[in-house]
Short mmCIF file of C-alpha atoms in Angstrom, two decimals:
data_model
loop_
_atom_site.label_atom_id
_atom_site.label_comp_id
_atom_site.label_asym_id
_atom_site.label_seq_id
_atom_site.Cartn_x
_atom_site.Cartn_y
_atom_site.Cartn_z
CA MET A 24 101.36 131.89 132.43
CA HIS A 25 103.76 128.93 132.44
CA ARG A 26 102.83 126.03 134.71
CA SER A 27 106.02 126.37 136.79
CA GLU A 28 105.18 130.02 137.56
CA ILE A 29 101.97 128.99 139.33
CA PHE A 30 103.98 127.34 142.09
CA VAL A 31 105.13 130.84 143.20
CA PHE A 32 101.59 131.43 144.50
CA LEU A 33 101.28 128.09 146.33
CA PRO A 34 102.26 129.46 149.81
CA ALA A 35 99.73 132.29 149.50
CA LEU A 36 96.99 129.89 148.45
CA THR A 37 97.78 127.59 151.38
CA LEU A 38 97.65 130.48 153.85
CA ALA A 39 94.34 131.68 152.40
CA ALA A 40 92.87 128.18 152.79
CA PHE A 41 93.87 128.19 156.53
CA TRP A 42 92.28 131.60 157.19
CA LEU A 43 89.11 130.72 155.34
CA GLY A 44 88.58 127.08 156.35
CA GLY A 45 90.91 126.17 159.16
CA GLU A 46 93.50 123.43 159.57
CA ARG A 47 91.62 120.81 157.49
CA GLU A 48 91.55 123.04 154.39
CA LEU A 49 95.21 123.94 154.96
CA ILE A 50 96.23 120.26 154.80
CA LEU A 51 94.05 119.60 151.75
CA MET A 52 95.47 122.61 149.90
CA ALA A 53 99.09 121.78 150.79
CA LEU A 54 98.75 118.19 149.59
CA GLY A 55 96.23 118.58 146.76
CA ALA A 56 97.44 121.63 144.86
CA PRO A 57 100.82 120.22 143.77
CA LEU A 58 99.13 116.98 142.77
CA LEU A 59 96.59 118.84 140.63
CA PHE A 60 99.33 120.88 138.96
CA ALA A 61 101.33 117.72 138.22
CA ILE A 62 98.33 115.92 136.72
CA SER A 63 97.38 118.88 134.55
CA GLY A 64 100.96 119.20 133.33
CA ALA A 65 101.06 115.51 132.47
CA VAL A 66 97.84 115.80 130.51
CA ARG A 67 99.22 118.72 128.55
CA ARG A 68 102.40 116.80 127.76
CA VAL A 69 100.40 113.81 126.51
CA ASP A 70 98.08 115.95 124.43
CA ARG A 71 100.91 117.98 122.88
CA PRO A 72 101.76 116.47 119.49
CA SER A 73 105.26 115.03 119.41
CA PRO A 74 107.55 115.86 116.47
CA LEU A 75 107.67 113.41 113.59
CA PRO A 76 110.49 110.86 113.94
CA GLN A 77 112.00 111.75 110.60
CA VAL A 78 112.32 115.45 111.36
CA LEU A 79 115.63 116.44 112.91
CA ASP A 80 115.43 118.73 115.93
CA GLY A 81 115.53 122.40 115.06
CA LEU A 82 114.51 122.05 111.43
CA SER A 83 111.31 123.20 109.82
CA LEU A 84 108.80 120.94 108.14
CA ARG A 85 108.00 120.93 104.42
CA ALA A 86 104.80 122.84 105.18
CA ASP A 87 106.81 125.57 106.94
CA ILE A 88 109.14 126.12 104.03
CA LEU A 89 106.23 126.20 101.58
CA ALA A 90 104.43 128.78 103.75
CA SER A 91 107.57 130.93 103.94
CA VAL A 92 108.07 130.88 100.17
CA ASP A 93 104.37 131.49 99.48
CA SER A 94 104.51 134.60 101.66
CA ILE A 95 107.56 136.00 99.86
CA LEU A 96 106.17 135.30 96.40
CA ARG A 97 102.78 136.85 97.22
CA GLU A 98 104.42 140.10 98.31
CA SER A 99 107.17 140.17 95.69
CA HIS A 100 105.31 142.55 93.35
CA VAL A 101 104.95 145.05 96.23
CA SER A 102 108.19 144.56 98.14
CA ASP A 103 110.34 143.96 95.03
CA ARG A 104 111.96 141.10 96.98
CA THR A 105 112.34 137.53 95.84
CA THR A 106 113.74 134.21 96.98
CA ALA A 107 115.20 130.96 95.74
CA CYS A 108 114.82 127.37 96.81
CA LEU A 109 117.66 124.84 96.95
CA VAL A 110 117.41 121.05 97.38
CA LEU A 111 120.41 119.10 98.66
CA GLN A 112 120.66 115.36 97.95
CA PHE A 113 123.53 113.20 99.21
CA ASP A 114 125.42 111.40 96.46
CA ASP A 115 125.95 108.06 98.17
CA SER A 116 123.46 107.84 101.02
CA LYS A 117 122.51 104.26 100.16
CA ARG A 118 126.08 103.19 100.91
CA TRP A 119 125.85 104.68 104.43
CA ILE A 120 122.72 102.64 105.11
CA ASP A 121 124.24 99.46 103.67
CA GLN A 122 127.44 99.80 105.67
CA HIS A 123 126.34 101.47 108.90
CA GLY A 124 122.54 101.20 109.19
CA ARG A 125 119.68 103.66 109.54
CA ALA A 126 120.85 104.97 112.92
CA ALA A 127 124.12 106.07 111.35
CA GLN A 128 122.23 107.78 108.54
CA THR A 129 120.23 109.77 111.09
CA GLU A 130 123.44 110.77 112.85
CA VAL A 131 125.05 111.90 109.59
CA LEU A 132 121.97 113.91 108.65
CA GLY A 133 121.99 115.57 112.08
CA ARG A 134 125.63 116.62 111.70
CA ALA A 135 124.95 117.80 108.16
CA ALA A 136 121.99 119.88 109.34
CA GLU A 137 124.21 121.66 111.86
CA ARG A 138 126.75 122.52 109.18
CA ILE A 139 124.07 123.69 106.74
CA CYS A 140 122.54 126.01 109.31
CA SER A 141 125.95 127.38 110.27
CA VAL A 142 126.57 128.88 106.80
CA LEU A 143 123.10 130.33 106.21
CA ARG A 144 121.58 133.60 107.37
CA SER A 145 119.13 133.73 110.24
CA GLY A 146 116.21 134.43 107.89
CA ASP A 147 116.87 131.40 105.68
CA VAL A 148 114.64 128.38 106.28
CA VAL A 149 115.96 124.80 106.30
CA ALA A 150 113.70 121.75 106.15
CA ARG A 151 114.47 118.04 106.00
CA LEU A 152 112.90 116.20 103.07
CA GLU A 153 111.44 112.71 103.19
CA GLY A 154 114.10 111.11 101.01
CA GLY A 155 117.01 112.05 103.26
CA GLY A 156 117.86 115.42 101.71
CA PHE A 157 117.32 119.03 102.73
CA ALA A 158 115.46 122.00 101.28
CA VAL A 159 116.59 125.59 101.81
CA ALA A 160 114.47 128.67 101.18
CA LEU A 161 116.55 131.85 101.11
CA ALA A 162 115.31 134.91 102.95
CA ALA A 163 113.76 137.58 100.73
CA VAL A 164 116.24 139.91 99.05
CA ARG A 165 115.95 142.62 96.41
CA ARG A 166 118.46 141.18 93.97
CA LEU A 167 119.02 137.47 93.47
CA ASP A 168 120.62 135.94 90.40
CA ILE A 169 121.94 132.53 89.37
CA GLU A 170 125.55 133.40 90.24
CA THR A 171 124.61 134.35 93.79
CA VAL A 172 122.69 131.12 94.38
CA VAL A 173 125.53 129.04 92.87
CA GLN A 174 127.83 130.66 95.43
CA VAL A 175 125.41 129.71 98.21
CA ALA A 176 125.29 126.13 96.90
CA ALA A 177 129.09 125.93 96.74
CA ARG A 178 129.28 127.23 100.31
CA LEU A 179 126.90 124.50 101.45
CA GLN A 180 128.94 121.82 99.66
CA SER A 181 132.11 123.16 101.26
CA ALA A 182 130.53 122.99 104.72
CA LEU A 183 129.67 119.33 104.16
CA SER A 184 133.04 118.35 102.70
CA ALA A 185 134.83 117.74 106.01
CA PRO A 186 134.64 114.09 107.17
CA ILE A 187 132.08 113.08 109.80
CA SER A 188 133.40 110.84 112.58
CA LEU A 189 131.02 108.03 113.42
CA ASN A 190 131.84 105.04 115.62
CA ALA A 191 135.57 105.32 114.88
CA THR A 192 134.76 105.62 111.15
CA ARG A 193 135.22 108.69 108.98
CA ILE A 194 132.37 109.26 106.54
CA TYR A 195 132.83 111.66 103.64
CA ALA A 196 129.44 113.03 102.67
CA THR A 197 129.12 114.82 99.35
CA CYS A 198 125.94 116.34 98.04
CA SER A 199 124.56 117.46 94.71
CA ILE A 200 122.35 120.54 94.70
CA GLY A 201 119.57 121.77 92.49
CA PHE A 202 117.95 125.18 92.79
CA CYS A 203 115.34 127.42 91.25
CA LEU A 204 115.00 131.20 91.41
CA GLY A 205 111.60 132.47 92.48
CA GLN A 206 111.01 134.28 89.21
CA ARG A 207 111.77 131.10 87.21
CA ALA A 208 109.31 128.79 88.96
CA PRO A 209 106.55 127.43 86.71
CA GLU A 210 104.00 129.00 89.07
CA ALA A 211 104.30 131.66 91.78
CA THR A 212 103.76 129.21 94.64
CA GLY A 213 105.98 127.59 97.20
CA ALA A 214 105.02 124.10 96.04
CA SER A 215 105.93 124.89 92.43
CA LEU A 216 109.27 126.45 93.42
CA LEU A 217 110.24 123.53 95.66
CA ASN A 218 109.24 121.00 92.99
CA ALA A 219 111.36 122.83 90.40
CA ALA A 220 114.34 122.78 92.76
CA GLN A 221 113.76 119.04 93.30
CA ILE A 222 113.78 118.42 89.54
CA ALA A 223 117.09 120.30 89.28
CA ALA A 224 118.47 118.31 92.24
CA ASP A 225 117.54 115.02 90.57
CA ASP A 226 119.41 116.14 87.46
CA ALA A 227 122.41 117.18 89.59
CA LEU A 228 122.42 113.82 91.35
CA ARG A 229 122.64 111.99 88.03
CA HIS A 230 125.66 114.10 87.08
CA GLY A 231 127.28 113.99 90.53
CA PRO A 232 129.05 113.81 92.78
CA ASN A 233 129.08 117.43 93.94
CA ALA A 234 127.12 118.72 90.94
CA ILE A 235 125.10 121.95 90.97
CA ARG A 236 122.19 122.50 88.59
CA SER A 237 119.80 125.40 88.00
CA TYR A 238 116.22 124.56 87.03
CA SER A 239 115.21 124.88 83.40
CA ILE A 240 112.04 124.01 81.52
CA ASP A 241 113.95 121.32 79.60
CA MET A 242 114.60 119.50 82.86
CA ALA A 243 110.88 119.30 83.57
CA ALA A 244 110.26 117.85 80.10
CA THR A 245 113.09 115.36 80.55
CA ARG A 246 111.72 114.28 83.90
CA ALA A 247 108.25 113.85 82.44
CA ASP A 248 109.73 111.69 79.67
CA ARG A 249 111.68 109.68 82.22
CA ASP A 250 108.61 109.15 84.38
CA ALA A 251 106.67 108.03 81.32
CA LEU A 252 109.52 105.71 80.36
CA ARG A 253 109.58 104.20 83.84
CA GLU A 254 105.88 103.47 83.58
CA GLU A 255 106.46 101.92 80.16
CA LEU A 256 109.34 99.79 81.48
CA GLU A 257 107.30 98.65 84.49
CA GLU A 258 104.48 97.69 82.13
CA ALA A 259 106.95 95.85 79.88
CA LEU A 260 108.29 93.85 82.85
CA ASP A 261 104.80 93.08 84.15
CA GLU A 262 103.43 92.02 80.77
CA GLY A 263 106.36 89.83 79.77
CA GLN A 264 107.68 92.07 76.99
CA ILE A 265 111.18 91.83 78.53
CA LYS A 266 112.56 88.31 78.66
CA PRO A 267 115.88 86.61 78.04
CA HIS A 268 117.52 85.26 74.93
CA PHE A 269 120.03 82.49 75.57
CA GLN A 270 123.54 82.35 74.13
CA PRO A 271 125.38 79.02 74.28
CA GLN A 272 128.78 78.47 75.85
CA ILE A 273 130.78 75.50 74.58
CA SER A 274 133.92 73.62 75.60
CA THR A 275 136.98 74.10 73.40
CA HIS A 276 138.16 70.62 74.42
CA THR A 277 135.10 68.55 73.52
CA GLY A 278 132.76 70.96 71.75
CA ALA A 279 130.03 70.03 74.25
CA ILE A 280 127.63 72.62 75.58
CA SER A 281 128.86 73.85 78.96
CA GLY A 282 125.98 76.25 79.54
CA PHE A 283 123.87 79.16 78.32
CA GLU A 284 123.92 82.82 79.34
CA ALA A 285 120.58 84.60 79.81
CA LEU A 286 120.61 88.05 78.15
CA ALA A 287 117.68 90.48 78.46
CA ARG A 288 115.74 91.50 75.34
CA TRP A 289 112.75 93.85 75.02
CA TYR A 290 109.97 92.96 72.59
CA HIS A 291 108.27 96.35 72.30
CA PRO A 292 104.70 96.09 70.93
CA ASP A 293 105.25 99.04 68.54
CA LYS A 294 109.01 99.32 68.05
CA GLY A 295 109.81 95.63 67.83
CA LEU A 296 112.98 94.15 69.34
CA ILE A 297 114.91 96.84 71.22
CA PRO A 298 118.66 96.16 71.72
CA PRO A 299 119.83 95.84 75.33
CA ALA A 300 122.30 98.72 74.92
CA GLU A 301 119.30 101.02 74.46
CA PHE A 302 117.09 99.97 77.35
CA LEU A 303 119.41 98.53 80.04
CA PRO A 304 120.78 101.98 81.02
CA MET A 305 117.18 103.20 81.24
CA ILE A 306 116.34 100.25 83.51
CA GLU A 307 119.17 101.28 85.83
CA ASP A 308 118.22 104.98 85.77
CA ALA A 309 114.61 104.05 86.58
CA GLY A 310 115.71 101.97 89.57
CA LEU A 311 114.29 98.77 88.08
CA SER A 312 117.46 96.64 88.05
CA GLU A 313 116.23 94.34 90.81
CA ARG A 314 112.86 93.87 89.13
CA LEU A 315 114.59 93.01 85.84
CA GLY A 316 116.84 90.55 87.69
CA GLU A 317 113.83 88.76 89.12
CA VAL A 318 112.29 88.40 85.65
CA ILE A 319 115.48 87.11 84.01
CA LEU A 320 116.18 84.68 86.87
CA TYR A 321 112.66 83.23 86.66
CA HIS A 322 112.94 82.65 82.90
CA ALA A 323 116.47 81.23 83.24
CA LEU A 324 115.43 78.65 85.82
CA THR A 325 112.32 77.86 83.78
CA ALA A 326 114.57 77.23 80.75
CA LEU A 327 116.75 74.82 82.76
CA VAL A 328 113.67 72.83 83.72
CA ARG A 329 112.49 72.74 80.08
CA TRP A 330 115.89 71.50 78.86
CA ASP A 331 115.93 68.82 81.55
CA ARG A 332 112.44 67.61 80.65
CA ALA A 333 113.43 67.46 76.98
CA GLY A 334 116.41 65.28 77.87
CA LEU A 335 118.93 67.91 76.74
CA ASN A 336 122.23 68.15 78.59
CA VAL A 337 122.66 71.80 79.61
CA PRO A 338 124.79 71.85 82.77
CA THR A 339 124.33 75.50 83.78
CA VAL A 340 122.64 78.77 83.01
CA ALA A 341 124.37 82.09 83.74
CA VAL A 342 122.53 85.19 84.95
CA ASN A 343 123.99 88.68 85.30
CA PHE A 344 123.53 90.29 88.71
CA SER A 345 123.65 94.08 89.00
CA SER A 346 125.22 95.88 91.96
CA ALA A 347 121.70 96.89 93.05
CA GLU A 348 120.74 93.21 93.34
CA LEU A 349 123.97 92.37 95.13
CA ARG A 350 123.18 94.99 97.79
CA ASN A 351 120.04 93.13 98.84
CA PRO A 352 120.81 91.70 102.34
CA ARG A 353 118.44 88.77 101.72
CA LEU A 354 119.76 87.86 98.28
CA ALA A 355 121.14 84.41 99.17
CA GLU A 356 117.95 83.45 101.00
CA LYS A 357 115.83 84.65 98.09
CA LEU A 358 117.94 82.74 95.57
CA LYS A 359 117.83 79.53 97.57
CA TRP A 360 114.05 79.77 97.71
CA GLU A 361 113.87 80.16 93.92
CA LEU A 362 116.17 77.16 93.32
CA ASP A 363 114.16 75.02 95.73
CA ARG A 364 110.94 76.10 94.01
CA PHE A 365 112.28 74.79 90.67
CA ASN A 366 113.93 71.77 92.35
CA LEU A 367 117.32 72.71 90.91
CA ALA A 368 120.75 72.25 92.48
CA PRO A 369 122.62 75.55 93.12
CA LYS A 370 125.53 74.38 90.94
CA ARG A 371 123.21 74.66 87.90
CA LEU A 372 123.19 78.47 88.31
CA SER A 373 126.15 80.73 87.53
CA ILE A 374 126.14 84.28 88.88
CA GLU A 375 127.91 86.76 86.62
CA VAL A 376 129.39 89.79 88.39
CA LEU A 377 131.09 92.62 86.51
CA GLU A 378 134.78 92.96 87.22
CA ASN A 379 134.44 96.64 88.11
CA VAL A 380 131.97 95.70 90.87
CA VAL A 381 134.56 93.37 92.39
CA ALA A 382 137.42 95.82 91.84
CA GLN A 383 135.73 98.93 93.23
CA THR A 384 133.34 97.76 95.92
CA ASP A 385 134.01 98.27 99.61
CA ASN A 386 130.44 97.30 100.43
CA ASP A 387 130.37 94.62 103.12
CA ILE A 388 126.90 93.44 102.05
CA ILE A 389 128.05 92.80 98.46
CA VAL A 390 131.10 90.90 99.73
CA ALA A 391 128.96 88.85 102.12
CA ASN A 392 126.33 88.14 99.44
CA ILE A 393 128.82 86.86 96.88
CA ALA A 394 130.45 84.69 99.54
CA ALA A 395 127.02 83.35 100.57
CA LEU A 396 126.11 82.53 96.96
CA ALA A 397 129.41 80.70 96.50
CA ALA A 398 128.83 78.79 99.76
CA LEU A 399 125.35 77.90 98.53
CA GLY A 400 126.98 76.17 95.58
CA CYS A 401 126.38 78.69 92.78
CA GLY A 402 129.26 79.41 90.44
CA ILE A 403 130.66 82.96 90.55
CA ASP A 404 131.78 84.22 87.13
CA LEU A 405 133.84 87.40 86.89
CA ASP A 406 132.47 89.13 83.78
CA ASP A 407 134.42 91.44 81.42
CA PHE A 408 137.73 90.39 82.97
CA GLY A 409 140.60 92.68 82.01
CA THR A 410 138.55 95.90 82.01
CA GLY A 411 137.98 96.56 85.72
CA ASN A 412 141.41 96.23 87.35
CA ALA A 413 140.43 93.45 89.76
CA SER A 414 143.42 92.31 91.81
CA ILE A 415 144.30 88.72 92.62
CA THR A 416 143.36 89.46 96.23
CA SER A 417 139.87 90.58 95.25
CA ILE A 418 139.45 87.51 93.01
CA ARG A 419 140.19 85.24 95.96
CA ARG A 420 138.15 87.39 98.33
CA PHE A 421 135.03 87.00 96.20
CA ALA A 422 135.37 83.22 95.74
CA VAL A 423 135.41 83.56 91.94
CA ARG A 424 135.06 80.23 90.12
CA ARG A 425 135.56 81.37 86.53
CA ILE A 426 136.81 84.47 84.73
CA LYS A 427 135.24 85.64 81.49
CA ILE A 428 137.87 87.21 79.26
CA ASP A 429 136.48 90.42 77.76
CA ARG A 430 135.87 90.49 74.01
CA SER A 431 138.37 93.37 73.62
CA PHE A 432 141.14 90.78 74.18
CA VAL A 433 139.52 88.24 71.84
CA THR A 434 138.99 90.37 68.72
CA LYS A 435 141.65 89.56 66.06
CA LEU A 436 143.34 87.24 68.55
CA ASP A 437 144.48 84.90 65.77
CA GLU A 438 146.17 87.79 63.94
CA ASP A 439 147.58 89.94 66.75
CA ARG A 440 150.65 88.56 68.50
CA GLU A 441 150.42 91.08 71.35
CA GLN A 442 146.83 90.03 72.01
CA GLN A 443 147.96 86.44 72.15
CA LYS A 444 150.60 87.27 74.77
CA MET A 445 148.03 89.09 76.89
CA VAL A 446 145.49 86.28 76.73
CA ALA A 447 148.19 83.68 77.40
CA ALA A 448 149.21 85.60 80.53
CA ILE A 449 145.58 85.75 81.74
CA LEU A 450 145.11 82.04 81.14
CA SER A 451 148.38 81.20 82.92
CA MET A 452 147.34 83.24 85.93
CA ALA A 453 143.91 81.57 85.98
CA GLU A 454 145.49 78.12 85.82
CA ARG A 455 147.79 78.85 88.75
CA LEU A 456 144.86 80.19 90.77
CA GLY A 457 142.71 77.18 89.94
CA LEU A 458 140.15 79.28 88.04
CA GLU A 459 138.10 78.17 85.07
CA THR A 460 138.13 80.38 81.96
CA LEU A 461 135.65 81.46 79.29
CA ALA A 462 136.26 83.89 76.43
CA GLU A 463 133.35 86.01 75.23
CA GLY A 464 132.88 87.77 71.91
CA VAL A 465 134.28 84.95 69.78
CA GLU A 466 133.22 85.71 66.21
CA THR A 467 135.52 83.77 63.89
CA PRO A 468 136.83 80.20 63.61
CA GLY A 469 140.36 81.63 63.84
CA GLU A 470 139.67 83.25 67.22
CA HIS A 471 138.00 80.04 68.41
CA ALA A 472 140.98 77.92 67.33
CA MET A 473 143.56 80.23 68.91
CA LEU A 474 141.71 80.27 72.24
CA ALA A 475 141.62 76.48 72.19
CA GLN A 476 145.36 76.30 71.49
CA LEU A 477 146.13 78.76 74.31
CA GLY A 478 144.08 76.65 76.73
CA CYS A 479 140.89 78.63 77.28
CA ALA A 480 138.31 76.13 78.54
CA ASP A 481 135.07 77.59 77.13
CA VAL A 482 134.02 80.10 74.50
CA GLN A 483 130.93 82.16 73.71
CA GLY A 484 130.06 84.57 70.93
CA PHE A 485 128.38 85.16 67.58
CA GLY A 486 130.86 82.75 65.99
CA ILE A 487 129.18 79.95 67.94
CA ALA A 488 125.62 81.27 68.00
CA ARG A 489 123.70 84.49 68.52
CA PRO A 490 121.43 84.81 71.56
CA MET A 491 118.08 83.15 70.80
CA PRO A 492 114.67 82.66 72.44
CA VAL A 493 114.37 79.58 74.60
CA ASP A 494 112.10 77.86 72.05
CA GLU A 495 114.84 78.11 69.42
CA THR A 496 117.50 76.67 71.73
CA MET A 497 115.92 73.22 71.49
CA ALA A 498 116.51 72.93 67.75
CA TRP A 499 119.97 74.56 68.03
CA ILE A 500 121.07 72.00 70.62
CA ASP A 501 119.92 69.15 68.38
CA ARG A 502 121.83 70.59 65.41
CA HIS A 503 124.94 71.18 67.51
CA GLN A 504 124.89 67.63 68.88
CA ALA A 505 124.55 66.23 65.36
CA LYS A 506 127.43 68.40 64.13
CA LEU A 507 129.71 67.13 66.91
CA LYS A 508 129.40 63.62 65.50
CA THR A 509 130.75 64.67 62.12
CA ILE A 510 133.30 67.41 62.90
CA PRO A 511 136.55 66.62 64.75
CA ARG A 512 137.22 68.68 67.84
CA ILE A 513 139.42 71.74 67.42
CA GLY A 514 141.84 70.47 70.06
CA SER A 515 143.56 72.08 73.01
CA ARG A 516 146.63 71.60 75.06
CA ALA A 517 146.47 68.78 77.56
CA ARG A 518 144.81 69.65 80.84
#
């Protein structure tokens, strides 16, 4: 009997107390009974476990969906019915959090849950997963094939495609979906089926947005390899196998060293030196970009201190910052702490940001971070300029100090008249905007000379020197300084 139903009998109980005990018992019953009911109800409310904060109202828990699938799979050989499990992962959920906060993410997930439930059958089970996605277990049916589940997945994506209004902002949420049929699960258990769907969802997310993937054994092997690789990369970062080589940047006007760029290299204990093109994408896929950035920054600042102590004039060191690092709300504070720890002025550090990050980002945190780093005194270099369609407005918005002309414009510059026109236009624009310039990928004396004649301030590339370990930079600097005393400068237009 529900607690509220007991109050129906309160008048009868009061009357019985009067007949049995008189007026005193009547008063005690009339005053005491409601109080006792209220106290008991309060105790029950306190003792009742409250739902977990991360579980949206109306949705099942992971344990519920596993129990539902376990039940179907156990009876499948008798009932001839089967099921499938789908996992939905949002393609750009990190951007919601960066731009609008956790509360907004919860609101978006709540709206998404309503839409998901609206297109499923009453027997289907929906559960929210810990990472911000959803799992769906389809009700048992006699016939279920890949095509049918793909149609269900497409219907779910369609339901989520309409914009979600949030605080006068329209958010477009897209999701990638992975699924596994009950008969294709590695084991006939709910946990195995859900894990297989999660593996497929991870693969879909990497190929998103709005991708749909069906689980296969190859995916499990690929994930195992990726997990092993992540462990190997983490070990490499922890044990100092990954560290920077330094490539010099020199002035076309004087030939003096204007700085070095720190470029990551992996000294694998068995495979030897692994090129960055092979392991940097793996670093990003493994979510280790920030960890790599910390390692490279530490070694770069350490190198500056070593050059200073050796009496070598190296004005700056440049470090590449990934978009993952630039999304850290405490980046400027963290960087200032590192510079103070090494007793280095912020102007000694150049932050290299890819042009496509500047051209494509609408992330307020990235904009604020770059502005904060510029205000701190660090130089902001726009890397690979000419490949990412950055506008003049975005260049000014991000307080860019120097543009690095991409090597695609530099190759054969001394032989290609059209290339020369393009580079001349870039340099003219930079001069009018008050920006410094550096050309990367310089490989021949002819390219070097043409850049100097066109007015590019600094150059970098194999034609000057290949990236080298910090220990080798000492001898290279000595040789370069000695060479400057015997070789006349290439010359440039007056500045």
